[in-house]
PDB file of C-alpha atoms in Angstrom:
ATOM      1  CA  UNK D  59      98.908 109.478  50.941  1.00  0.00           C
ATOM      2  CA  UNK D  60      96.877 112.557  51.140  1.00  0.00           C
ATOM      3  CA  UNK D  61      95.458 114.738  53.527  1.00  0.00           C
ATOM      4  CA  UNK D  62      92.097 113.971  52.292  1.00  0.00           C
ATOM      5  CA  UNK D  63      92.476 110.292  52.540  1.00  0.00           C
ATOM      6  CA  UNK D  64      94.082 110.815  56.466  1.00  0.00           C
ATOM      7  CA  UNK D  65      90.599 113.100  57.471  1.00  0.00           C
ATOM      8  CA  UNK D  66      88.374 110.332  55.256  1.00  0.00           C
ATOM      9  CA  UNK D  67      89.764 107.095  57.609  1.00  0.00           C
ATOM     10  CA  UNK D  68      90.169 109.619  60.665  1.00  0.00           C
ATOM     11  CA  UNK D  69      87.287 111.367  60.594  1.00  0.00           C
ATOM     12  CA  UNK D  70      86.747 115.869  59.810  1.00  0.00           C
ATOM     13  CA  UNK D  71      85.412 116.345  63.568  1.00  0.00           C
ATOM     14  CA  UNK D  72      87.200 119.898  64.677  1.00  0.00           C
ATOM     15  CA  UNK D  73      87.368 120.607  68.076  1.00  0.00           C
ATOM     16  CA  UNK D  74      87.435 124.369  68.391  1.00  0.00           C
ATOM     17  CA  UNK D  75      86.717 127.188  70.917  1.00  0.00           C
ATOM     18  CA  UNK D  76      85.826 130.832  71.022  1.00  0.00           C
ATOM     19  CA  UNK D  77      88.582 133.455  70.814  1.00  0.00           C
ATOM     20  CA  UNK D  78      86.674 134.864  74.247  1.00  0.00           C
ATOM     21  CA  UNK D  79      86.352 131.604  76.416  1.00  0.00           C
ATOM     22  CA  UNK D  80      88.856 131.682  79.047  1.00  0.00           C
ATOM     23  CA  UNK D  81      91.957 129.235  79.077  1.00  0.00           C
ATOM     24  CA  UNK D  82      90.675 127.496  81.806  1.00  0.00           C
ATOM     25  CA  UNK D  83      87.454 127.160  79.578  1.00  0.00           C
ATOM     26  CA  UNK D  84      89.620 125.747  76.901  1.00  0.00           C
ATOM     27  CA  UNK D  85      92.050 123.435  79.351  1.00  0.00           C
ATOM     28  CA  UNK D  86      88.654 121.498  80.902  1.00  0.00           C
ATOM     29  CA  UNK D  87      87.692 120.762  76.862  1.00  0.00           C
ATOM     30  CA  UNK D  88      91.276 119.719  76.071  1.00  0.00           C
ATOM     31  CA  UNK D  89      91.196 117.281  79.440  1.00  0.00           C
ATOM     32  CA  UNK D  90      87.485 115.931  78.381  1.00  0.00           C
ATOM     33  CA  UNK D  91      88.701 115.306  74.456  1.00  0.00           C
ATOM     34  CA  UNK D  92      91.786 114.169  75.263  1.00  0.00           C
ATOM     35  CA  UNK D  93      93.387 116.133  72.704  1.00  0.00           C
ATOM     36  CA  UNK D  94      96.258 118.754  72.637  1.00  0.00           C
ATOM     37  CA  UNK D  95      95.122 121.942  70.844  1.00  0.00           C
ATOM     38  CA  UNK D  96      92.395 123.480  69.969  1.00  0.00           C
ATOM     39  CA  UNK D  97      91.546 125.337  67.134  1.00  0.00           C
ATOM     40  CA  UNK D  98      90.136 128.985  67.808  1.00  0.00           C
ATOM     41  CA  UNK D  99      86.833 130.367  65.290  1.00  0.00           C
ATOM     42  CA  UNK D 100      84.319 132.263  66.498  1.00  0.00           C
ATOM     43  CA  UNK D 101      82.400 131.064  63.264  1.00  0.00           C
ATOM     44  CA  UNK D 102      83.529 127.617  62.572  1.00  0.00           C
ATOM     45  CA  UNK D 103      84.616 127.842  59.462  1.00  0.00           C
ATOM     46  CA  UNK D 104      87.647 130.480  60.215  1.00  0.00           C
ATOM     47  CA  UNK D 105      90.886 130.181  61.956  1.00  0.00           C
ATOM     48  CA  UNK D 106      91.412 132.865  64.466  1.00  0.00           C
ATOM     49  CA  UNK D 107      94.222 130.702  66.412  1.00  0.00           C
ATOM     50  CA  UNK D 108      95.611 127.840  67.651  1.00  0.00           C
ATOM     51  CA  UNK D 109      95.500 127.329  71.546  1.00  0.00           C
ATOM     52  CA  UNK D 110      97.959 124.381  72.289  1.00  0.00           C
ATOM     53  CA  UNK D 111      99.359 122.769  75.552  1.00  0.00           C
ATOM     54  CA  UNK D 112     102.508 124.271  74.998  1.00  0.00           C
ATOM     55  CA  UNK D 113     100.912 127.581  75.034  1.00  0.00           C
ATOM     56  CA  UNK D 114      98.974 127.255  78.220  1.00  0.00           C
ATOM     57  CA  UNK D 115     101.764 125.862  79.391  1.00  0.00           C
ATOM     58  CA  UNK D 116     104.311 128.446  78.403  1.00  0.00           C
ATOM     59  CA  UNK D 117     101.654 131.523  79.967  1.00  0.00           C
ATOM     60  CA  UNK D 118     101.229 128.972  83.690  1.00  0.00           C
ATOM     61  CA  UNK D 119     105.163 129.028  83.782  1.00  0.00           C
ATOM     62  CA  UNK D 120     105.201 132.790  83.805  1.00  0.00           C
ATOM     63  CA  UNK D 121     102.247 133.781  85.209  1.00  0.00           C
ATOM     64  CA  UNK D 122     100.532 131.053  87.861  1.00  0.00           C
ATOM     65  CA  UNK D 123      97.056 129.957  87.962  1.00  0.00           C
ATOM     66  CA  UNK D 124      95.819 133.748  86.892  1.00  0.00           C
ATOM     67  CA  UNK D 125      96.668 132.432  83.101  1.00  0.00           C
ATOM     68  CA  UNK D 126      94.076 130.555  83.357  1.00  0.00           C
ATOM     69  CA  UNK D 127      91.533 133.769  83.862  1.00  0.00           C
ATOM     70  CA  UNK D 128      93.371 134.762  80.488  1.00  0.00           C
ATOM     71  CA  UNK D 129      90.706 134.767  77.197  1.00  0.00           C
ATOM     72  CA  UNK D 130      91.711 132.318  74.834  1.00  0.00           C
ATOM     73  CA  UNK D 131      92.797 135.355  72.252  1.00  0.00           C
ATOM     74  CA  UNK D 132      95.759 136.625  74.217  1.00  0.00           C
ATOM     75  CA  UNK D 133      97.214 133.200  74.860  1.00  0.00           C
ATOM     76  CA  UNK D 134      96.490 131.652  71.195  1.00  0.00           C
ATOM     77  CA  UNK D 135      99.071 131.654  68.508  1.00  0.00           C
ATOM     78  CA  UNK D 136      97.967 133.380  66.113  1.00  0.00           C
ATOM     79  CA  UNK D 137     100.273 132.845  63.293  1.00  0.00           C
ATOM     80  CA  UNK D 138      99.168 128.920  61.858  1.00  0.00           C
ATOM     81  CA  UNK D 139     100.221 127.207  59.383  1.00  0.00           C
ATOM     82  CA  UNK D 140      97.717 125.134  57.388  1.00  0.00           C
ATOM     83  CA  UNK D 141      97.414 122.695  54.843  1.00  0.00           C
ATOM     84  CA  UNK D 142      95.314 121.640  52.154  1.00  0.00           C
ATOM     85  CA  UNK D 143      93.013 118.481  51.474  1.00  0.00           C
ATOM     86  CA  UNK D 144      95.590 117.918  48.616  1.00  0.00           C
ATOM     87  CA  UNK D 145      99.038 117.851  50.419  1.00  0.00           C
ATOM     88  CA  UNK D 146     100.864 114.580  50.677  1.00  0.00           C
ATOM     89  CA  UNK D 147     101.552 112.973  54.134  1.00  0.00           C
ATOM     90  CA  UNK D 148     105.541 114.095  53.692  1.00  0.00           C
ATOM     91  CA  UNK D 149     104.508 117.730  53.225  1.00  0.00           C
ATOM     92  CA  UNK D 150     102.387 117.808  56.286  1.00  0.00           C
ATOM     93  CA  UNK D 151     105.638 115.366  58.301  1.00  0.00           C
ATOM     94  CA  UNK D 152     108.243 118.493  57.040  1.00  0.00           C
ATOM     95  CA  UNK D 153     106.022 121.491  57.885  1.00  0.00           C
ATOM     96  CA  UNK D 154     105.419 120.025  60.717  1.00  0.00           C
ATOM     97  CA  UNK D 155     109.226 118.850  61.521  1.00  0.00           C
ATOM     98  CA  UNK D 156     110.125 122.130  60.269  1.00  0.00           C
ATOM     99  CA  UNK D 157     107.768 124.605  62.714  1.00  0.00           C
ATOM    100  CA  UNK D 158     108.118 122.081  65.646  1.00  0.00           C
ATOM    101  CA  UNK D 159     104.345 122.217  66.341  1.00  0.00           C
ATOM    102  CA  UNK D 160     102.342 119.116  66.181  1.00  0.00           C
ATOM    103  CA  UNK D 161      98.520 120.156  64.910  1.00  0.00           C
ATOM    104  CA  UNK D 162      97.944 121.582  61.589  1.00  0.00           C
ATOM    105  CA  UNK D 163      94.390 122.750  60.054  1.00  0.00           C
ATOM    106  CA  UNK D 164      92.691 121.444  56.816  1.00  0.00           C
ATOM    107  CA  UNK D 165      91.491 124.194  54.778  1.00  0.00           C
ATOM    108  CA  UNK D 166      89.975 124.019  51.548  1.00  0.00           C
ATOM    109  CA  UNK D 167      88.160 126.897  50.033  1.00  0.00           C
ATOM    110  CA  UNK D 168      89.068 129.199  52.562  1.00  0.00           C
ATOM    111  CA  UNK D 169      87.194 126.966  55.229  1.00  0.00           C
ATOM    112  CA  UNK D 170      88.046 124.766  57.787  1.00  0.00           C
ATOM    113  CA  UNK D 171      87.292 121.264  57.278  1.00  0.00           C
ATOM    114  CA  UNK D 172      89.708 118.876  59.570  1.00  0.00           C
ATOM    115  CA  UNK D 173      92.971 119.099  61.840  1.00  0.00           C
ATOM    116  CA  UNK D 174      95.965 116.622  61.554  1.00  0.00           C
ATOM    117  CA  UNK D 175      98.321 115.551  64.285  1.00  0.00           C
ATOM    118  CA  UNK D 176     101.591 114.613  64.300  1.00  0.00           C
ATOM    119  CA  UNK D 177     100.173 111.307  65.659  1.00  0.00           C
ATOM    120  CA  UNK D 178      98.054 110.787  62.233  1.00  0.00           C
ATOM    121  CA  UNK D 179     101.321 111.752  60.352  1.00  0.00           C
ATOM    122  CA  UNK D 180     103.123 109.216  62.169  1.00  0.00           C
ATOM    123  CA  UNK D 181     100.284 106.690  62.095  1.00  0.00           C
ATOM    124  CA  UNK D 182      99.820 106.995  58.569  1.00  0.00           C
ATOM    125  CA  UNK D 183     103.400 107.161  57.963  1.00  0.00           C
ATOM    126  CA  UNK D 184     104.091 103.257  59.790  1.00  0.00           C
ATOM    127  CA  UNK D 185     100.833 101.784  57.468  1.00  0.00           C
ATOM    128  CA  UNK D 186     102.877 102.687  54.375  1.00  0.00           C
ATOM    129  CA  UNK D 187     105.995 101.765  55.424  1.00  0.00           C
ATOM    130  CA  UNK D 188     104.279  98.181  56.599  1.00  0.00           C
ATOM    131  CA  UNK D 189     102.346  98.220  53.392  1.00  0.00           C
ATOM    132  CA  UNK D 190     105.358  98.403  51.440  1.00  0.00           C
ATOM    133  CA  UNK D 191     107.380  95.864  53.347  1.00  0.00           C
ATOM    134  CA  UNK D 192     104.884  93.155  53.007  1.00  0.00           C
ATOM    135  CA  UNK D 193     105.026  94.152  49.403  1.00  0.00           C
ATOM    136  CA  UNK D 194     108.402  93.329  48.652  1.00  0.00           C
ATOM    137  CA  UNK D 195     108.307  90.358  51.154  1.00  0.00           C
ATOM    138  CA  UNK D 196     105.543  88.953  48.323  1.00  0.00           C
ATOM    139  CA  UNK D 197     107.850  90.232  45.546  1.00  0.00           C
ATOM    140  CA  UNK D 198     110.831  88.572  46.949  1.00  0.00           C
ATOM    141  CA  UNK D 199     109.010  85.051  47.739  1.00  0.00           C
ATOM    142  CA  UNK D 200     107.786  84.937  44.229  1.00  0.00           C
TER     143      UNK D 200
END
């Protein structure tokens, strides 16, 4: 399975947020999505950052409620690792498994077009795996 095919059944909806909005911006749209990062682009189509729970979470621990005063560009990570429309479902599971983060962007052509989850990965992951049990259930009946 394919990135591409994921983002086709899923949908390419990015939620993203200015590099200048302040965390506490960026915390209310992660509560009203119901989603756990954000991708930062001040055009859209770029990928300044990533703002995640973990980092909001990491900059509370340390420095109270004032992190949330914090512009989304100090708190952000900034180095993110993306994938392409063309990478397989185990490529996106290992980078994933590999840089313990759980949101990657879809780039093609230099431009943002979707994010996965770890949640897609994992929901995507149990369809094969059912796909190809009921497969050799038919094999083995026949």
């Amino acid at each position: 399975m394919t990135v591409q095919r994921m983002l086709d059944a899923k949908g390419k909806e990015v939620a993203t947020i200015l590099s200048n909005a302040t965390v506490g911006e960026a915390t209310r749209r992660l509560s009203e999505l119901k989603i756990g990062a954000l991708i930062v682009s001040d055009d859209g189509r770029s990928i300044a950052g990533i703002l995640s729970e973990r980092d909001i979470v990491s900059h509370l621990g340390r420095e109270g409620a004032a992190a949330l005063e914090r512009k989304v560009a100090e708190v952000m990570t900034t180095k993110v690792i993306t994938c392409s429309p063309g990478n397989t479902t185990e490529e996106v599971m290992q980078a994933m498994t590999k840089g313990r983060f759980r949101h990657m962007p879809v780039v093609a052509n230099g431009v943002l077009t979707g994010v996965i989850s770890i949640g897609d990965v994992v929901k995507r992951r149990i369809a094969d795996v059912e796909t190809e049990a009921a497969e050799l259930r038919r094999f083995i009946a026949s």
